[in-house]
mmCIF file of C-alpha atoms in Angstrom:
data_model
loop_
_atom_site.group_PDB
_atom_site.id
_atom_site.type_symbol
_atom_site.label_atom_id
_atom_site.label_comp_id
_atom_site.label_asym_id
_atom_site.label_seq_id
_atom_site.Cartn_x
_atom_site.Cartn_y
_atom_site.Cartn_z
ATOM 1 C CA MET A 1 53.627 -4.069 -4.497
ATOM 2 C CA THR A 2 52.798 -1.169 -6.768
ATOM 3 C CA PRO A 3 51.661 2.149 -5.209
ATOM 4 C CA LEU A 4 48.137 1.610 -6.569
ATOM 5 C CA LEU A 5 47.773 -1.821 -4.959
ATOM 6 C CA PHE A 6 49.226 -0.506 -1.725
ATOM 7 C CA PHE A 7 46.689 2.333 -1.690
ATOM 8 C CA ALA A 8 43.811 -0.119 -2.344
ATOM 9 C CA PHE A 9 45.025 -2.406 0.460
ATOM 10 C CA LEU A 10 45.262 0.566 2.818
ATOM 11 C CA LEU A 11 41.747 1.708 1.888
ATOM 12 C CA LEU A 12 40.270 -1.721 2.518
ATOM 13 C CA SER A 13 42.041 -1.979 5.864
ATOM 14 C CA ARG A 14 40.280 1.222 6.939
ATOM 15 C CA LEU A 15 36.792 -0.116 6.202
ATOM 16 C CA PRO A 16 34.640 -1.289 9.120
ATOM 17 C CA GLY A 17 34.960 -4.988 9.894
ATOM 18 C CA SER A 18 31.325 -5.696 9.010
ATOM 19 C CA LEU A 19 31.936 -4.448 5.437
ATOM 20 C CA CYS A 20 34.922 -6.711 4.831
ATOM 21 C CA LYS A 21 33.341 -10.051 5.578
ATOM 22 C CA VAL A 22 30.292 -12.233 5.029
ATOM 23 C CA THR A 23 27.857 -12.909 7.881
ATOM 24 C CA THR A 24 25.022 -15.392 8.281
ATOM 25 C CA VAL A 25 22.804 -17.040 10.887
ATOM 26 C CA GLY A 26 23.999 -19.451 13.573
ATOM 27 C CA ASP A 27 23.778 -23.235 13.520
ATOM 28 C CA LEU A 28 20.386 -24.691 12.541
ATOM 29 C CA ALA A 29 18.351 -27.778 13.425
ATOM 30 C CA VAL A 30 15.804 -28.726 10.749
ATOM 31 C CA LEU A 31 13.208 -31.470 10.728
ATOM 32 C CA GLU A 32 13.771 -34.155 8.112
ATOM 33 C CA GLY A 33 11.760 -33.571 4.946
ATOM 34 C CA ARG A 34 11.391 -29.821 5.505
ATOM 35 C CA SER A 35 13.042 -26.781 3.884
ATOM 36 C CA VAL A 36 15.330 -24.043 5.151
ATOM 37 C CA MET A 37 16.346 -20.588 3.912
ATOM 38 C CA ILE A 38 19.729 -19.102 4.846
ATOM 39 C CA PRO A 39 20.542 -15.391 4.363
ATOM 40 C CA CYS A 40 24.175 -14.453 3.681
ATOM 41 C CA HIS A 41 25.026 -10.745 4.112
ATOM 42 C CA TYR A 42 28.006 -9.055 2.448
ATOM 43 C CA GLY A 43 29.560 -5.575 2.173
ATOM 44 C CA PRO A 44 28.700 -3.112 -0.608
ATOM 45 C CA GLN A 45 32.078 -3.551 -2.279
ATOM 46 C CA TYR A 46 31.112 -7.162 -3.114
ATOM 47 C CA ALA A 47 27.824 -6.339 -4.873
ATOM 48 C CA SER A 48 29.129 -7.288 -8.317
ATOM 49 C CA TYR A 49 31.165 -10.321 -7.206
ATOM 50 C CA VAL A 50 30.145 -13.950 -7.705
ATOM 51 C CA LYS A 51 28.601 -15.583 -4.603
ATOM 52 C CA TYR A 52 28.505 -19.300 -3.869
ATOM 53 C CA TRP A 53 27.180 -21.877 -1.401
ATOM 54 C CA CYS A 54 29.338 -24.876 -0.682
ATOM 55 C CA ARG A 55 29.535 -27.848 1.694
ATOM 56 C CA GLY A 56 32.531 -29.176 3.583
ATOM 57 C CA SER A 57 34.278 -29.006 6.929
ATOM 58 C CA VAL A 58 37.219 -27.058 5.424
ATOM 59 C CA LYS A 59 36.613 -23.851 3.486
ATOM 60 C CA ASP A 60 39.297 -24.380 0.868
ATOM 61 C CA LEU A 61 38.107 -27.939 0.162
ATOM 62 C CA CYS A 62 34.317 -27.416 0.225
ATOM 63 C CA THR A 63 32.152 -28.622 -2.662
ATOM 64 C CA SER A 64 30.214 -25.888 -4.461
ATOM 65 C CA LEU A 65 26.455 -26.569 -4.573
ATOM 66 C CA VAL A 66 25.172 -23.377 -6.214
ATOM 67 C CA ARG A 67 26.595 -20.076 -7.482
ATOM 68 C CA SER A 68 25.076 -16.689 -8.282
ATOM 69 C CA ASP A 69 26.204 -17.036 -11.904
ATOM 70 C CA ALA A 70 24.368 -20.428 -11.936
ATOM 71 C CA PRO A 71 21.515 -19.902 -9.438
ATOM 72 C CA ARG A 72 20.456 -23.568 -9.427
ATOM 73 C CA GLY A 73 22.703 -26.483 -8.594
ATOM 74 C CA PRO A 74 22.249 -29.319 -11.111
ATOM 75 C CA ALA A 75 24.507 -31.598 -9.100
ATOM 76 C CA SER A 76 22.041 -31.498 -6.191
ATOM 77 C CA GLY A 77 18.841 -31.676 -8.197
ATOM 78 C CA GLU A 78 17.007 -28.872 -9.921
ATOM 79 C CA ASP A 79 14.829 -28.024 -6.931
ATOM 80 C CA LYS A 80 17.084 -29.125 -4.086
ATOM 81 C CA VAL A 81 19.261 -25.977 -3.741
ATOM 82 C CA ALA A 82 18.648 -22.509 -5.135
ATOM 83 C CA MET A 83 20.159 -19.055 -4.664
ATOM 84 C CA PHE A 84 18.867 -15.525 -5.076
ATOM 85 C CA ASP A 85 21.244 -12.525 -4.901
ATOM 86 C CA ASP A 86 19.954 -9.040 -4.033
ATOM 87 C CA PRO A 87 22.767 -6.489 -4.530
ATOM 88 C CA VAL A 88 20.540 -3.626 -3.347
ATOM 89 C CA GLN A 89 19.973 -5.241 0.057
ATOM 90 C CA GLN A 90 23.503 -6.725 -0.044
ATOM 91 C CA VAL A 91 22.353 -10.250 0.764
ATOM 92 C CA PHE A 92 22.070 -13.531 -1.101
ATOM 93 C CA THR A 93 19.626 -16.187 0.068
ATOM 94 C CA VAL A 94 20.097 -19.944 -0.233
ATOM 95 C CA THR A 95 17.067 -22.274 -0.178
ATOM 96 C CA MET A 96 17.412 -25.999 0.531
ATOM 97 C CA THR A 97 14.333 -28.220 0.257
ATOM 98 C CA GLU A 98 13.378 -31.763 1.276
ATOM 99 C CA LEU A 99 16.301 -32.088 3.660
ATOM 100 C CA GLN A 100 17.363 -35.587 4.627
ATOM 101 C CA LYS A 101 19.497 -36.932 7.450
ATOM 102 C CA GLU A 102 22.525 -37.153 5.129
ATOM 103 C CA ASP A 103 22.263 -33.412 4.439
ATOM 104 C CA SER A 104 23.558 -32.666 7.938
ATOM 105 C CA GLY A 105 26.988 -30.995 7.939
ATOM 106 C CA TRP A 106 28.994 -27.775 7.540
ATOM 107 C CA TYR A 107 28.087 -25.228 4.881
ATOM 108 C CA TRP A 108 29.701 -21.976 3.716
ATOM 109 C CA CYS A 109 28.417 -18.652 2.374
ATOM 110 C CA GLY A 110 31.176 -17.328 0.102
ATOM 111 C CA VAL A 111 32.093 -14.350 -2.076
ATOM 112 C CA GLU A 112 34.574 -15.203 -4.819
ATOM 113 C CA VAL A 113 37.295 -12.551 -4.597
ATOM 114 C CA GLY A 114 40.348 -14.398 -5.906
ATOM 115 C CA GLY A 115 43.596 -12.722 -6.832
ATOM 116 C CA VAL A 116 47.092 -12.898 -5.373
ATOM 117 C CA TRP A 117 46.574 -10.599 -2.425
ATOM 118 C CA SER A 118 43.005 -11.474 -1.378
ATOM 119 C CA ALA A 119 41.260 -14.720 -0.434
ATOM 120 C CA ASP A 120 37.538 -15.397 -0.697
ATOM 121 C CA VAL A 121 35.425 -13.976 2.123
ATOM 122 C CA THR A 122 33.208 -16.611 3.749
ATOM 123 C CA ALA A 123 31.023 -17.473 6.724
ATOM 124 C CA SER A 124 30.142 -20.965 7.971
ATOM 125 C CA LEU A 125 27.223 -22.647 9.747
ATOM 126 C CA HIS A 126 26.225 -26.176 10.699
ATOM 127 C CA ILE A 127 22.896 -27.684 9.654
ATOM 128 C CA ASN A 128 21.594 -30.669 11.596
ATOM 129 C CA VAL A 129 18.695 -32.572 10.036
ATOM 130 C CA ILE A 130 16.789 -34.355 12.793
ATOM 131 C CA GLN A 131 13.915 -36.743 13.295
ATOM 132 C CA GLY A 132 11.277 -35.260 15.550
ATOM 133 C CA MET A 133 8.424 -32.822 15.933
ATOM 134 C CA SER A 134 7.823 -29.109 16.381
ATOM 135 C CA VAL A 135 4.905 -26.683 16.435
ATOM 136 C CA VAL A 136 4.366 -23.415 14.614
ATOM 137 C CA ASN A 137 3.206 -21.724 17.830
ATOM 138 C CA SER A 138 3.639 -23.281 21.284
ATOM 139 C CA MET A 139 1.496 -20.619 23.051
ATOM 140 C CA VAL A 140 -2.025 -20.314 21.654
ATOM 141 C CA SER A 141 -4.878 -18.232 23.068
ATOM 142 C CA GLY A 142 -8.508 -17.725 22.168
ATOM 143 C CA GLU A 143 -11.676 -16.234 23.577
ATOM 144 C CA GLU A 144 -14.289 -18.341 25.267
ATOM 145 C CA GLY A 145 -16.782 -19.732 22.751
ATOM 146 C CA THR A 146 -14.425 -19.370 19.750
ATOM 147 C CA SER A 147 -12.056 -21.837 18.032
ATOM 148 C CA VAL A 148 -8.251 -22.081 17.803
ATOM 149 C CA THR A 149 -5.956 -24.131 15.551
ATOM 150 C CA VAL A 150 -2.603 -25.706 16.441
ATOM 151 C CA GLN A 151 -0.235 -26.813 13.662
ATOM 152 C CA CYS A 152 2.040 -29.729 14.587
ATOM 153 C CA LEU A 153 5.014 -30.459 12.303
ATOM 154 C CA TYR A 154 6.778 -33.831 12.050
ATOM 155 C CA SER A 155 9.754 -35.217 10.150
ATOM 156 C CA GLN A 156 9.543 -37.572 7.212
ATOM 157 C CA GLY A 157 10.074 -40.678 9.335
ATOM 158 C CA TYR A 158 6.720 -40.153 11.100
ATOM 159 C CA ARG A 159 4.489 -39.896 8.054
ATOM 160 C CA GLN A 160 3.021 -43.372 8.539
ATOM 161 C CA HIS A 161 2.560 -43.072 12.303
ATOM 162 C CA GLU A 162 -0.814 -42.285 13.829
ATOM 163 C CA LYS A 163 -1.052 -38.797 15.300
ATOM 164 C CA ARG A 164 -2.381 -37.984 18.766
ATOM 165 C CA TRP A 165 -3.610 -34.937 20.638
ATOM 166 C CA CYS A 166 -3.407 -35.383 24.407
ATOM 167 C CA ARG A 167 -3.949 -33.327 27.522
ATOM 168 C CA SER A 168 -0.652 -33.196 29.409
ATOM 169 C CA GLY A 169 -0.554 -35.601 32.363
ATOM 170 C CA ASP A 170 -3.601 -37.574 31.206
ATOM 171 C CA TRP A 171 -2.798 -40.222 28.584
ATOM 172 C CA SER A 172 -6.364 -41.479 28.684
ATOM 173 C CA SER A 173 -7.442 -38.172 27.104
ATOM 174 C CA CYS A 174 -5.478 -38.817 23.868
ATOM 175 C CA LEU A 175 -7.421 -38.472 20.614
ATOM 176 C CA VAL A 176 -5.994 -40.625 17.789
ATOM 177 C CA THR A 177 -6.280 -40.208 14.008
ATOM 178 C CA ASP A 178 -7.647 -43.015 11.820
ATOM 179 C CA GLY A 179 -6.049 -44.562 8.745
ATOM 180 C CA GLU A 180 -6.859 -41.465 6.680
ATOM 181 C CA GLY A 181 -5.269 -39.162 9.227
ATOM 182 C CA ARG A 182 -8.553 -37.800 10.603
ATOM 183 C CA TYR A 183 -10.415 -37.449 13.864
ATOM 184 C CA GLU A 184 -13.448 -35.330 14.702
ATOM 185 C CA ASP A 185 -15.918 -34.921 17.529
ATOM 186 C CA GLN A 186 -17.996 -32.068 18.886
ATOM 187 C CA ALA A 187 -15.036 -30.315 20.519
ATOM 188 C CA VAL A 188 -11.876 -31.362 18.558
ATOM 189 C CA GLU A 189 -10.969 -31.889 14.903
ATOM 190 C CA ILE A 190 -7.633 -33.348 13.696
ATOM 191 C CA ARG A 191 -6.457 -33.320 10.063
ATOM 192 C CA ASP A 192 -3.159 -34.931 8.937
ATOM 193 C CA ASP A 193 -1.783 -34.084 5.478
ATOM 194 C CA LEU A 194 0.245 -37.360 5.680
ATOM 195 C CA THR A 195 3.403 -35.569 4.529
ATOM 196 C CA LYS A 196 4.755 -33.166 7.167
ATOM 197 C CA ALA A 197 2.068 -31.653 9.417
ATOM 198 C CA PHE A 198 -1.251 -32.205 11.159
ATOM 199 C CA THR A 199 -3.586 -29.534 12.501
ATOM 200 C CA VAL A 200 -5.710 -29.658 15.631
ATOM 201 C CA THR A 201 -8.776 -27.401 15.899
ATOM 202 C CA LEU A 202 -10.402 -26.865 19.290
ATOM 203 C CA LYS A 203 -14.017 -25.745 18.900
ATOM 204 C CA GLY A 204 -16.297 -23.923 21.310
ATOM 205 C CA LEU A 205 -13.573 -23.085 23.817
ATOM 206 C CA ALA A 206 -14.477 -23.118 27.515
ATOM 207 C CA ARG A 207 -12.458 -21.875 30.487
ATOM 208 C CA ARG A 208 -11.772 -25.474 31.543
ATOM 209 C CA ASP A 209 -9.856 -26.016 28.257
ATOM 210 C CA THR A 210 -6.963 -23.845 29.511
ATOM 211 C CA GLY A 211 -3.823 -25.942 30.094
ATOM 212 C CA TRP A 212 -0.932 -27.879 28.529
ATOM 213 C CA TYR A 213 -1.392 -30.363 25.667
ATOM 214 C CA TRP A 214 0.807 -32.653 23.535
ATOM 215 C CA CYS A 215 1.184 -33.136 19.798
ATOM 216 C CA ASP A 216 2.286 -36.773 19.483
ATOM 217 C CA ALA A 217 3.664 -38.873 16.603
ATOM 218 C CA GLY A 218 5.381 -42.191 17.213
ATOM 219 C CA GLN A 219 7.548 -41.648 20.293
ATOM 220 C CA GLN A 220 7.895 -37.897 19.771
ATOM 221 C CA GLN A 221 5.902 -35.264 21.653
ATOM 222 C CA VAL A 222 5.919 -31.482 21.685
ATOM 223 C CA ALA A 223 4.101 -29.329 24.244
ATOM 224 C CA VAL A 224 1.490 -26.663 23.463
ATOM 225 C CA HIS A 225 -0.223 -24.338 25.940
ATOM 226 C CA ILE A 226 -3.828 -23.261 25.358
ATOM 227 C CA LEU A 227 -5.139 -20.150 27.126
ATOM 228 C CA VAL A 228 -8.879 -19.429 27.065
ATOM 229 C CA THR A 229 -9.744 -15.802 27.834
ATOM 230 C CA PRO A 230 -13.128 -14.274 28.718
ATOM 231 C CA PRO A 231 -15.093 -12.953 25.754
ATOM 232 C CA SER A 232 -14.446 -9.312 25.020
ATOM 233 C CA THR A 233 -17.315 -7.035 25.950
ATOM 234 C CA THR A 234 -17.845 -3.915 23.900
ATOM 235 C CA ALA A 235 -20.218 -1.238 25.101
ATOM 236 C CA PRO A 236 -23.180 -0.834 22.705
ATOM 237 C CA ALA A 237 -23.353 2.415 20.835
ATOM 238 C CA PRO A 238 -25.737 4.887 22.495
ATOM 239 C CA THR A 239 -29.112 5.204 20.790
ATOM 240 C CA VAL A 240 -29.995 8.795 19.962
ATOM 241 C CA THR A 241 -33.718 9.500 19.857
ATOM 242 C CA SER A 242 -35.262 12.772 18.794
ATOM 243 C CA PRO A 243 -37.525 14.460 21.371
ATOM 244 C CA PRO A 244 -41.215 14.848 20.523
ATOM 245 C CA GLU A 245 -41.921 17.957 18.520
ATOM 246 C CA GLU A 246 -44.731 19.087 20.825
ATOM 247 C CA SER A 247 -42.538 19.184 23.951
ATOM 248 C CA PRO A 248 -38.857 19.555 23.060
ATOM 249 C CA GLN A 249 -38.151 20.963 26.518
ATOM 250 C CA SER A 250 -39.197 17.677 28.141
ATOM 251 C CA VAL A 251 -35.883 15.955 27.361
ATOM 252 C CA PRO A 252 -33.633 16.325 30.443
ATOM 253 C CA VAL A 253 -29.937 16.915 30.025
ATOM 254 C CA SER A 254 -27.842 14.806 32.369
ATOM 255 C CA PRO A 255 -25.086 16.779 34.101
ATOM 256 C CA SER A 256 -22.858 13.705 33.989
ATOM 257 C CA VAL A 257 -22.286 14.080 30.243
ATOM 258 C CA SER A 258 -21.176 17.705 30.391
ATOM 259 C CA PRO A 259 -17.899 18.006 28.501
ATOM 260 C CA LEU A 260 -14.853 18.937 30.477
ATOM 261 C CA PRO A 261 -13.191 22.257 29.591
ATOM 262 C CA ARG A 262 -10.508 21.846 26.962
ATOM 263 C CA HIS A 263 -6.804 22.443 27.440
ATOM 264 C CA VAL A 264 -6.867 21.781 31.165
ATOM 265 C CA ALA A 265 -3.335 21.717 32.484
ATOM 266 C CA LYS A 266 -2.097 18.613 34.261
ATOM 267 C CA GLY A 267 -2.818 18.826 37.979
ATOM 268 C CA ALA A 268 -5.218 21.800 37.555
ATOM 269 C CA ASP A 269 -8.811 21.889 38.738
ATOM 270 C CA PRO A 270 -10.876 20.951 35.650
ATOM 271 C CA HIS A 271 -13.818 23.046 36.918
ATOM 272 C CA ARG A 272 -11.782 26.246 37.340
ATOM 273 C CA PRO A 273 -11.175 28.556 34.354
ATOM 274 C CA LEU A 274 -7.559 28.876 33.365
ATOM 275 C CA TRP A 275 -7.743 32.687 33.164
ATOM 276 C CA GLU A 276 -7.939 32.870 36.992
ATOM 277 C CA PHE A 277 -4.414 31.613 37.410
ATOM 278 C CA PRO A 278 -2.644 34.467 35.528
ATOM 279 C CA LEU A 279 -4.749 37.021 37.466
ATOM 280 C CA MET A 280 -3.722 35.423 40.732
ATOM 281 C CA VAL A 281 -0.048 35.625 39.753
ATOM 282 C CA CYS A 282 -0.424 39.275 38.739
ATOM 283 C CA GLY A 283 -2.193 40.018 42.006
ATOM 284 C CA VAL A 284 0.663 38.543 44.035
ATOM 285 C CA LEU A 285 3.218 40.551 42.044
ATOM 286 C CA PHE A 286 1.193 43.755 42.571
ATOM 287 C CA ILE A 287 1.061 43.213 46.342
ATOM 288 C CA LEU A 288 4.837 42.644 46.439
ATOM 289 C CA MET A 289 5.444 45.879 44.507
ATOM 290 C CA VAL A 290 3.186 47.827 46.909
ATOM 291 C CA LEU A 291 5.005 46.392 49.933
ATOM 292 C CA VAL A 292 8.369 47.466 48.471
ATOM 293 C CA LEU A 293 7.412 50.894 47.068
ATOM 294 C CA LEU A 294 5.183 52.113 49.917
ATOM 295 C CA PRO A 295 7.933 52.338 52.622
ATOM 296 C CA TRP A 296 10.267 53.987 50.121
ATOM 297 C CA LYS A 297 7.591 56.572 49.220
ATOM 298 C CA ILE A 298 6.841 57.295 52.891
ATOM 299 C CA LEU A 299 10.547 57.785 53.675
ATOM 300 C CA ASP A 300 11.018 60.094 50.697
ATOM 301 C CA GLN A 301 7.994 62.179 51.690
ATOM 302 C CA TYR A 302 9.284 62.425 55.242
ATOM 303 C CA ASN A 303 12.688 63.703 54.058
ATOM 304 C CA LYS A 304 11.092 66.333 51.853
ATOM 305 C CA THR A 305 8.808 67.555 54.691
ATOM 306 C CA HIS A 306 11.697 67.675 57.137
ATOM 307 C CA ARG A 307 13.870 69.740 54.782
ATOM 308 C CA THR A 308 10.989 72.141 54.054
ATOM 309 C CA ARG A 309 10.333 72.667 57.775
ATOM 310 C CA GLN A 310 14.033 73.423 58.413
ATOM 311 C CA ALA A 311 14.094 75.979 55.593
ATOM 312 C CA GLU A 312 10.947 77.705 56.903
ATOM 313 C CA GLU A 313 12.340 77.923 60.437
ATOM 314 C CA LEU A 314 15.583 79.402 59.141
ATOM 315 C CA GLU A 315 13.775 81.959 57.008
ATOM 316 C CA ALA A 316 11.641 83.003 60.001
ATOM 317 C CA ARG A 317 14.696 83.541 62.164
ATOM 318 C CA LEU A 318 16.398 85.664 59.476
ATOM 319 C CA SER A 319 13.332 87.832 59.037
ATOM 320 C CA ASP A 320 13.150 88.825 62.756
ATOM 321 C CA PRO A 321 14.404 92.494 63.482
ATOM 322 C CA PRO A 322 17.753 92.690 65.299
ATOM 323 C CA GLY A 323 17.480 93.195 69.036
ATOM 324 C CA ASP A 324 19.849 93.381 71.917
ATOM 325 C CA ASP A 325 21.340 90.095 71.025
ATOM 326 C CA TRP A 326 22.451 91.179 67.521
ATOM 327 C CA GLN A 327 26.002 91.317 68.517
ATOM 328 C CA ASN A 328 25.873 87.709 69.608
ATOM 329 C CA THR A 329 24.105 86.605 66.443
ATOM 330 C CA SER A 330 26.028 84.940 63.677
ATOM 331 C CA VAL A 331 25.357 85.629 60.030
ATOM 332 C CA ILE A 332 24.043 82.516 58.300
ATOM 333 C CA PHE A 333 23.916 81.948 54.514
ATOM 334 C CA LEU A 334 21.597 79.398 52.920
ATOM 335 C CA ASN A 335 23.060 77.655 49.917
ATOM 336 C CA SER A 336 20.009 76.746 47.897
ATOM 337 C CA ALA A 337 21.950 74.516 45.517
ATOM 338 C CA SER A 338 23.291 72.157 48.161
ATOM 339 C CA GLN A 339 20.779 73.030 50.858
ATOM 340 C CA LYS A 340 23.607 73.343 53.414
ATOM 341 C CA VAL A 341 23.615 75.976 56.176
ATOM 342 C CA SER A 342 26.865 77.837 56.864
ATOM 343 C CA GLY A 343 27.741 80.690 59.219
ATOM 344 C CA PHE A 344 30.512 82.776 60.643
#
């Protein structure tokens, strides 16, 4: 292996797993006579590579049905299989139409890599073409008094069978199409396209119409639930009338339509102005400051008064003339800087 090939192999091994493979949907069950579309996703490094769609239980032995360099498969019919590749979205889509029972089997999305060191990257799925029925929507709802439509799909083998619409649990309620695939009365209309689907329209819905129903063709049934809801009530727009010109003051203003103040905080009283709350906070802070500073101020004033009184008493004693007790009197000096009294 040359250094260049080794470096390329190492680079690819470092890529995320989702970028080094092809992915697609899981196994599918499709009604006979209908079509299916399969998306096949690939990594950005495969944008310019050839993609293919093949059939077979073994990847290396599968039969190619269509390729991106030949988007339609002539071997399967011009309109039977087709492919569209979108390198921007990194996905190619395979469309198969008019599926028959013999189309059931394993299929492969593939990117043609080739070369000595790399095999094609692929992803497989199984398609099972079945006889039976299905519905576009199995849960349908509508308002009372309106109409709803249910679309019932059937496989090719039931094209010639009469179609029925029945209330679940009551076979006597079944409504059956005629030879032209039609039925209609005041409450129900059935239309069969005689190829792959028939539609049931329920008209003038009432609350009693809520319940389970069956689409029926041959021996196949599929359940549908109809839910009838009360009609939606919308409040009529208020009518604004101008007051008479001669007495404009005669129009009363209802207090119930007074607009609420804007920007009301969550949990706040909507009838209380917001500016009161900051004032209340400031008031609490002011009271706390007064409670802290007032004792300190009183104590400081007391200390100053006490020191002044001591100094005045000392000065008065020093100013008295010496008497008989002079010999027993000590000399006292007042240090004004430190306000300490010393004597000898």
